[in-house]
């Protein structure tokens, strides 16, 4: 397993350290009822007032923690081992942009001091760059895919900037941008499914990231807004998106299996 990926050993060490810390924090919560360490490790914030160490809250926080642990392993282990294929400039730039978008999403989770507008501008701007570079790497004439991505993530970037400067936003702009971003993801996943540069598992993670928010909303409906670690459910969706972004970059640097050259025998 450690030889299959280029950075498997460092990824395993970091995942192991996080898992050990998660285990200790869980034991502390079970013994003393203090959710502070577990909350910080999974939600990167201080415990919300009024939340207690109930079985439901422990399970929700453990779900978030296990999601982070799996995400750390999937993201940090890097591409498959072996000589990388020849990559043009656009492919290299796309890989950098995908990794940057992954890191940006994690930083937004880890930085609780950012406002909604700050987080929207940073995240949408990073994804807007991914949109533009993805179109160059996919190739072909894809006006609908490009238009949906630019409208979705470019639109959210503008909305965030307008919110920061205190200017009004058109009614219905956010739902339109959200639907456009959703359409872009669907179209890109479809294109990845027909492109042998990306594996089926990567596409599966993208599909899971697309549909998981629906189940998260349904699962959160019976949970109370106060006294519950309901925000831990959102971590699952975020981790799936980050895994899809990182694996999309990993696959572009994975070794290509070239068919063996056939030898022609002369008479």
mmCIF file of C-alpha atoms in Angstrom:
data_model
loop_
_atom_site.group_PDB
_atom_site.id
_atom_site.type_symbol
_atom_site.label_atom_id
_atom_site.label_comp_id
_atom_site.label_asym_id
_atom_site.label_seq_id
_atom_site.Cartn_x
_atom_site.Cartn_y
_atom_site.Cartn_z
ATOM 1 C CA UNK A 1 0.000 0.000 0.000
ATOM 2 C CA UNK A 2 2.807 2.407 0.874
ATOM 3 C CA UNK A 3 4.516 1.766 -2.452
ATOM 4 C CA UNK A 4 1.457 2.466 -4.575
ATOM 5 C CA UNK A 5 1.500 6.237 -4.023
ATOM 6 C CA UNK A 6 4.355 8.713 -4.124
ATOM 7 C CA UNK A 7 3.699 10.362 -0.751
ATOM 8 C CA UNK A 8 2.031 7.456 1.033
ATOM 9 C CA UNK A 9 4.382 7.393 4.037
ATOM 10 C CA UNK A 10 4.020 11.088 4.995
ATOM 11 C CA UNK A 11 0.261 10.812 4.419
ATOM 12 C CA UNK A 12 0.061 7.759 6.665
ATOM 13 C CA UNK A 13 2.029 9.500 9.406
ATOM 14 C CA UNK A 14 -0.177 12.598 9.353
ATOM 15 C CA UNK A 15 -3.329 10.479 9.226
ATOM 16 C CA UNK A 16 -2.071 8.384 12.119
ATOM 17 C CA UNK A 17 -1.282 11.435 14.234
ATOM 18 C CA UNK A 18 -4.707 12.899 13.561
ATOM 19 C CA UNK A 19 -6.358 9.581 14.334
ATOM 20 C CA UNK A 20 -4.459 9.308 17.619
ATOM 21 C CA UNK A 21 -5.471 12.827 18.623
ATOM 22 C CA UNK A 22 -9.075 12.072 17.653
ATOM 23 C CA UNK A 23 -9.043 8.950 19.832
ATOM 24 C CA UNK A 24 -7.670 10.838 22.843
ATOM 25 C CA UNK A 25 -10.226 13.629 22.409
ATOM 26 C CA UNK A 26 -13.031 11.068 22.221
ATOM 27 C CA UNK A 27 -11.871 9.351 25.416
ATOM 28 C CA UNK A 28 -11.699 12.734 27.163
ATOM 29 C CA UNK A 29 -15.266 13.494 26.058
ATOM 30 C CA UNK A 30 -16.498 10.102 27.272
ATOM 31 C CA UNK A 31 -14.794 10.347 30.666
ATOM 32 C CA UNK A 32 -15.168 14.015 31.549
ATOM 33 C CA UNK A 33 -17.962 15.164 29.247
ATOM 34 C CA UNK A 34 -15.677 17.871 27.803
ATOM 35 C CA UNK A 35 -16.295 18.255 24.074
ATOM 36 C CA UNK A 36 -13.688 21.001 23.688
ATOM 37 C CA UNK A 37 -10.776 18.964 22.248
ATOM 38 C CA UNK A 38 -13.045 16.868 20.005
ATOM 39 C CA UNK A 39 -14.907 19.936 18.770
ATOM 40 C CA UNK A 40 -11.644 21.706 17.963
ATOM 41 C CA UNK A 41 -10.251 18.707 16.065
ATOM 42 C CA UNK A 42 -13.364 18.226 13.934
ATOM 43 C CA UNK A 43 -14.948 21.670 13.582
ATOM 44 C CA UNK A 44 -11.858 23.828 14.276
ATOM 45 C CA UNK A 45 -13.723 26.076 16.688
ATOM 46 C CA UNK A 46 -14.676 26.363 20.331
ATOM 47 C CA UNK A 47 -17.675 24.467 21.609
ATOM 48 C CA UNK A 48 -21.004 26.124 20.940
ATOM 49 C CA UNK A 49 -22.665 27.239 24.142
ATOM 50 C CA UNK A 50 -25.259 24.795 25.418
ATOM 51 C CA UNK A 51 -23.891 21.722 23.605
ATOM 52 C CA UNK A 52 -23.302 18.715 25.864
ATOM 53 C CA UNK A 53 -21.555 15.385 25.372
ATOM 54 C CA UNK A 54 -24.608 13.351 24.423
ATOM 55 C CA UNK A 55 -24.338 10.141 22.422
ATOM 56 C CA UNK A 56 -25.766 11.897 19.375
ATOM 57 C CA UNK A 57 -23.229 14.717 19.514
ATOM 58 C CA UNK A 58 -20.342 12.313 20.009
ATOM 59 C CA UNK A 59 -21.418 10.302 16.967
ATOM 60 C CA UNK A 60 -21.758 13.428 14.836
ATOM 61 C CA UNK A 61 -18.321 14.696 15.844
ATOM 62 C CA UNK A 62 -16.775 11.263 15.306
ATOM 63 C CA UNK A 63 -18.326 11.158 11.828
ATOM 64 C CA UNK A 64 -16.701 14.497 11.049
ATOM 65 C CA UNK A 65 -13.381 13.340 12.502
ATOM 66 C CA UNK A 66 -13.339 10.107 10.519
ATOM 67 C CA UNK A 67 -14.191 12.090 7.385
ATOM 68 C CA UNK A 68 -11.209 14.375 8.000
ATOM 69 C CA UNK A 69 -8.928 11.376 8.600
ATOM 70 C CA UNK A 70 -9.998 9.722 5.337
ATOM 71 C CA UNK A 71 -9.639 13.021 3.510
ATOM 72 C CA UNK A 72 -6.113 13.535 4.855
ATOM 73 C CA UNK A 73 -5.090 10.111 3.581
ATOM 74 C CA UNK A 74 -6.697 10.525 0.161
ATOM 75 C CA UNK A 75 -5.308 14.020 -0.396
ATOM 76 C CA UNK A 76 -1.776 13.783 0.989
ATOM 77 C CA UNK A 77 -0.800 10.405 -0.487
ATOM 78 C CA UNK A 78 -0.399 11.966 -3.926
ATOM 79 C CA UNK A 79 -0.497 10.334 -7.373
ATOM 80 C CA UNK A 80 0.252 6.699 -8.066
ATOM 81 C CA UNK A 81 3.929 5.787 -7.949
ATOM 82 C CA UNK A 82 5.832 5.571 -11.188
ATOM 83 C CA UNK A 83 7.128 7.881 -13.886
ATOM 84 C CA UNK A 84 4.652 10.701 -14.551
ATOM 85 C CA UNK A 85 3.424 11.260 -18.111
ATOM 86 C CA UNK A 86 4.359 14.238 -20.213
ATOM 87 C CA UNK A 87 2.271 17.207 -19.081
ATOM 88 C CA UNK A 88 1.674 20.393 -20.988
ATOM 89 C CA UNK A 89 1.556 23.794 -19.337
ATOM 90 C CA UNK A 90 -2.227 23.855 -19.001
ATOM 91 C CA UNK A 91 -2.267 20.473 -17.251
ATOM 92 C CA UNK A 92 0.404 21.547 -14.783
ATOM 93 C CA UNK A 93 -1.465 24.759 -14.067
ATOM 94 C CA UNK A 94 -4.733 22.872 -13.561
ATOM 95 C CA UNK A 95 -3.092 20.525 -11.055
ATOM 96 C CA UNK A 96 -1.733 23.490 -9.105
ATOM 97 C CA UNK A 97 -5.144 25.170 -9.177
ATOM 98 C CA UNK A 98 -6.883 21.985 -7.983
ATOM 99 C CA UNK A 99 -4.482 21.604 -5.069
ATOM 100 C CA UNK A 100 -4.842 25.302 -4.247
ATOM 101 C CA UNK A 101 -8.642 25.011 -4.242
ATOM 102 C CA UNK A 102 -8.398 21.971 -1.953
ATOM 103 C CA UNK A 103 -6.120 23.808 0.483
ATOM 104 C CA UNK A 104 -8.322 26.893 0.348
ATOM 105 C CA UNK A 105 -11.421 24.909 1.284
ATOM 106 C CA UNK A 106 -9.608 23.386 4.257
ATOM 107 C CA UNK A 107 -8.327 26.778 5.397
ATOM 108 C CA UNK A 108 -11.853 28.172 5.301
ATOM 109 C CA UNK A 109 -12.927 25.400 7.669
ATOM 110 C CA UNK A 110 -9.918 25.926 9.928
ATOM 111 C CA UNK A 111 -10.299 29.727 10.088
ATOM 112 C CA UNK A 112 -13.392 30.623 12.049
ATOM 113 C CA UNK A 113 -12.656 34.363 12.033
ATOM 114 C CA UNK A 114 -13.594 34.842 8.367
ATOM 115 C CA UNK A 115 -17.001 36.277 7.537
ATOM 116 C CA UNK A 116 -19.358 34.706 5.006
ATOM 117 C CA UNK A 117 -18.360 37.280 2.394
ATOM 118 C CA UNK A 118 -14.635 36.704 2.934
ATOM 119 C CA UNK A 119 -15.027 32.940 2.654
ATOM 120 C CA UNK A 120 -17.227 33.260 -0.444
ATOM 121 C CA UNK A 121 -14.752 35.490 -2.272
ATOM 122 C CA UNK A 122 -11.749 33.289 -1.481
ATOM 123 C CA UNK A 123 -13.411 29.963 -2.232
ATOM 124 C CA UNK A 124 -15.247 31.120 -5.367
ATOM 125 C CA UNK A 125 -12.180 32.857 -6.786
ATOM 126 C CA UNK A 126 -10.102 29.690 -6.348
ATOM 127 C CA UNK A 127 -12.775 27.591 -8.050
ATOM 128 C CA UNK A 128 -13.187 30.165 -10.826
ATOM 129 C CA UNK A 129 -9.526 29.613 -11.748
ATOM 130 C CA UNK A 130 -10.150 25.853 -11.696
ATOM 131 C CA UNK A 131 -13.099 26.343 -14.060
ATOM 132 C CA UNK A 132 -11.036 28.240 -16.628
ATOM 133 C CA UNK A 133 -8.127 25.799 -16.559
ATOM 134 C CA UNK A 134 -10.372 22.730 -16.606
ATOM 135 C CA UNK A 135 -11.832 23.900 -19.907
ATOM 136 C CA UNK A 136 -8.379 24.125 -21.460
ATOM 137 C CA UNK A 137 -7.381 20.650 -20.325
ATOM 138 C CA UNK A 138 -10.666 18.994 -21.297
ATOM 139 C CA UNK A 139 -10.410 20.496 -24.780
ATOM 140 C CA UNK A 140 -13.151 20.676 -27.350
ATOM 141 C CA UNK A 141 -15.878 23.235 -27.705
ATOM 142 C CA UNK A 142 -17.762 23.258 -24.370
ATOM 143 C CA UNK A 143 -19.580 26.611 -24.196
ATOM 144 C CA UNK A 144 -22.258 25.372 -21.797
ATOM 145 C CA UNK A 145 -19.721 23.954 -19.365
ATOM 146 C CA UNK A 146 -17.585 27.084 -19.462
ATOM 147 C CA UNK A 147 -20.590 29.382 -19.180
ATOM 148 C CA UNK A 148 -22.036 27.486 -16.216
ATOM 149 C CA UNK A 149 -18.721 27.543 -14.367
ATOM 150 C CA UNK A 150 -18.008 31.205 -14.992
ATOM 151 C CA UNK A 151 -21.560 32.203 -14.040
ATOM 152 C CA UNK A 152 -21.563 30.038 -10.934
ATOM 153 C CA UNK A 153 -18.197 30.700 -9.339
ATOM 154 C CA UNK A 154 -17.548 34.053 -10.962
ATOM 155 C CA UNK A 155 -21.006 35.157 -9.869
ATOM 156 C CA UNK A 156 -20.420 34.099 -6.266
ATOM 157 C CA UNK A 157 -17.115 35.971 -6.290
ATOM 158 C CA UNK A 158 -18.908 39.144 -7.385
ATOM 159 C CA UNK A 159 -21.651 38.593 -4.780
ATOM 160 C CA UNK A 160 -19.025 38.247 -2.050
ATOM 161 C CA UNK A 161 -17.229 41.404 -3.148
ATOM 162 C CA UNK A 162 -20.504 43.352 -3.253
ATOM 163 C CA UNK A 163 -21.327 42.145 0.247
ATOM 164 C CA UNK A 164 -17.910 43.243 1.497
ATOM 165 C CA UNK A 165 -18.313 46.784 0.172
ATOM 166 C CA UNK A 166 -21.919 46.993 1.338
ATOM 167 C CA UNK A 167 -23.561 47.184 -2.084
ATOM 168 C CA UNK A 168 -26.905 45.459 -2.725
ATOM 169 C CA UNK A 169 -27.140 42.151 -4.562
ATOM 170 C CA UNK A 170 -29.862 41.413 -7.104
ATOM 171 C CA UNK A 171 -32.682 39.252 -5.813
ATOM 172 C CA UNK A 172 -32.315 35.663 -6.968
ATOM 173 C CA UNK A 173 -28.627 36.034 -7.864
ATOM 174 C CA UNK A 174 -27.431 33.500 -5.306
ATOM 175 C CA UNK A 175 -29.785 30.665 -6.369
ATOM 176 C CA UNK A 176 -28.921 31.265 -10.019
ATOM 177 C CA UNK A 177 -25.177 31.098 -9.301
ATOM 178 C CA UNK A 178 -25.692 28.030 -7.152
ATOM 179 C CA UNK A 179 -27.558 26.201 -9.910
ATOM 180 C CA UNK A 180 -24.913 27.234 -12.435
ATOM 181 C CA UNK A 181 -22.130 25.883 -10.226
ATOM 182 C CA UNK A 182 -24.082 22.658 -9.798
ATOM 183 C CA UNK A 183 -24.535 22.352 -13.569
ATOM 184 C CA UNK A 184 -20.796 22.902 -14.108
ATOM 185 C CA UNK A 185 -19.942 20.109 -11.682
ATOM 186 C CA UNK A 186 -22.336 17.718 -13.424
ATOM 187 C CA UNK A 187 -20.917 18.537 -16.870
ATOM 188 C CA UNK A 188 -17.305 18.188 -15.686
ATOM 189 C CA UNK A 189 -18.018 14.855 -14.016
ATOM 190 C CA UNK A 190 -19.613 13.659 -17.245
ATOM 191 C CA UNK A 191 -16.532 14.750 -19.191
ATOM 192 C CA UNK A 192 -14.214 13.068 -16.685
ATOM 193 C CA UNK A 193 -16.191 9.852 -17.006
ATOM 194 C CA UNK A 194 -15.379 9.707 -20.736
ATOM 195 C CA UNK A 195 -11.735 10.753 -20.309
ATOM 196 C CA UNK A 196 -9.245 8.004 -19.440
ATOM 197 C CA UNK A 197 -6.982 10.495 -17.659
ATOM 198 C CA UNK A 198 -9.334 10.305 -14.673
ATOM 199 C CA UNK A 199 -10.209 7.105 -12.854
ATOM 200 C CA UNK A 200 -13.674 5.840 -12.041
ATOM 201 C CA UNK A 201 -13.044 6.216 -8.307
ATOM 202 C CA UNK A 202 -12.305 9.915 -8.737
ATOM 203 C CA UNK A 203 -15.543 10.393 -10.658
ATOM 204 C CA UNK A 204 -17.383 8.421 -7.964
ATOM 205 C CA UNK A 205 -16.087 10.799 -5.296
ATOM 206 C CA UNK A 206 -17.287 13.724 -7.375
ATOM 207 C CA UNK A 207 -20.749 12.214 -7.717
ATOM 208 C CA UNK A 208 -20.835 11.517 -3.971
ATOM 209 C CA UNK A 209 -19.869 15.128 -3.275
ATOM 210 C CA UNK A 210 -22.718 16.206 -5.551
ATOM 211 C CA UNK A 211 -25.490 14.175 -3.920
ATOM 212 C CA UNK A 212 -24.328 14.068 -0.280
ATOM 213 C CA UNK A 213 -25.641 17.579 0.586
ATOM 214 C CA UNK A 214 -29.171 16.291 -0.112
ATOM 215 C CA UNK A 215 -28.771 13.524 2.455
ATOM 216 C CA UNK A 216 -27.066 15.927 4.862
ATOM 217 C CA UNK A 217 -30.067 18.263 4.746
ATOM 218 C CA UNK A 218 -32.473 15.371 5.271
ATOM 219 C CA UNK A 219 -30.414 14.035 8.167
ATOM 220 C CA UNK A 220 -30.223 17.476 9.789
ATOM 221 C CA UNK A 221 -33.989 18.101 9.677
ATOM 222 C CA UNK A 222 -34.842 16.131 12.846
ATOM 223 C CA UNK A 223 -31.859 17.549 14.754
ATOM 224 C CA UNK A 224 -32.360 20.640 16.929
ATOM 225 C CA UNK A 225 -30.535 23.840 15.980
ATOM 226 C CA UNK A 226 -29.369 24.368 19.560
ATOM 227 C CA UNK A 227 -27.584 21.867 21.745
ATOM 228 C CA UNK A 228 -26.542 19.709 18.788
ATOM 229 C CA UNK A 229 -23.368 19.313 16.743
ATOM 230 C CA UNK A 230 -25.419 19.422 13.550
ATOM 231 C CA UNK A 231 -22.718 21.399 11.714
ATOM 232 C CA UNK A 232 -20.558 18.275 11.819
ATOM 233 C CA UNK A 233 -22.693 16.837 9.012
ATOM 234 C CA UNK A 234 -21.487 19.553 6.660
ATOM 235 C CA UNK A 235 -17.915 18.339 7.091
ATOM 236 C CA UNK A 236 -18.726 15.149 5.174
ATOM 237 C CA UNK A 237 -19.768 17.083 2.061
ATOM 238 C CA UNK A 238 -16.745 19.375 2.244
ATOM 239 C CA UNK A 239 -14.299 16.491 2.610
ATOM 240 C CA UNK A 240 -15.797 14.695 -0.385
ATOM 241 C CA UNK A 241 -15.378 17.818 -2.512
ATOM 242 C CA UNK A 242 -11.766 18.197 -1.397
ATOM 243 C CA UNK A 243 -11.044 14.535 -2.160
ATOM 244 C CA UNK A 244 -12.536 14.924 -5.640
ATOM 245 C CA UNK A 245 -10.467 18.028 -6.341
ATOM 246 C CA UNK A 246 -7.236 16.471 -5.072
ATOM 247 C CA UNK A 247 -7.780 13.141 -6.818
ATOM 248 C CA UNK A 248 -8.544 14.987 -10.068
ATOM 249 C CA UNK A 249 -5.067 16.500 -9.744
ATOM 250 C CA UNK A 250 -3.484 13.183 -8.709
ATOM 251 C CA UNK A 251 -4.883 11.339 -11.715
ATOM 252 C CA UNK A 252 -3.389 13.821 -14.163
ATOM 253 C CA UNK A 253 0.084 12.891 -12.868
ATOM 254 C CA UNK A 254 -0.514 9.133 -12.640
ATOM 255 C CA UNK A 255 1.575 6.862 -14.888
ATOM 256 C CA UNK A 256 -0.087 5.999 -18.185
ATOM 257 C CA UNK A 257 -0.351 2.374 -19.231
ATOM 258 C CA UNK A 258 0.867 2.283 -22.800
ATOM 259 C CA UNK A 259 0.034 -0.770 -24.932
ATOM 260 C CA UNK A 260 3.011 -2.941 -25.750
ATOM 261 C CA UNK A 261 4.478 -2.347 -29.175
ATOM 262 C CA UNK A 262 3.729 -5.137 -31.605
ATOM 263 C CA UNK A 263 6.691 -6.731 -33.359
ATOM 264 C CA UNK A 264 6.286 -7.358 -37.051
ATOM 265 C CA UNK A 265 8.061 -10.530 -38.211
ATOM 266 C CA UNK A 266 9.427 -10.525 -41.698
ATOM 267 C CA UNK A 267 8.927 -13.527 -43.889
#
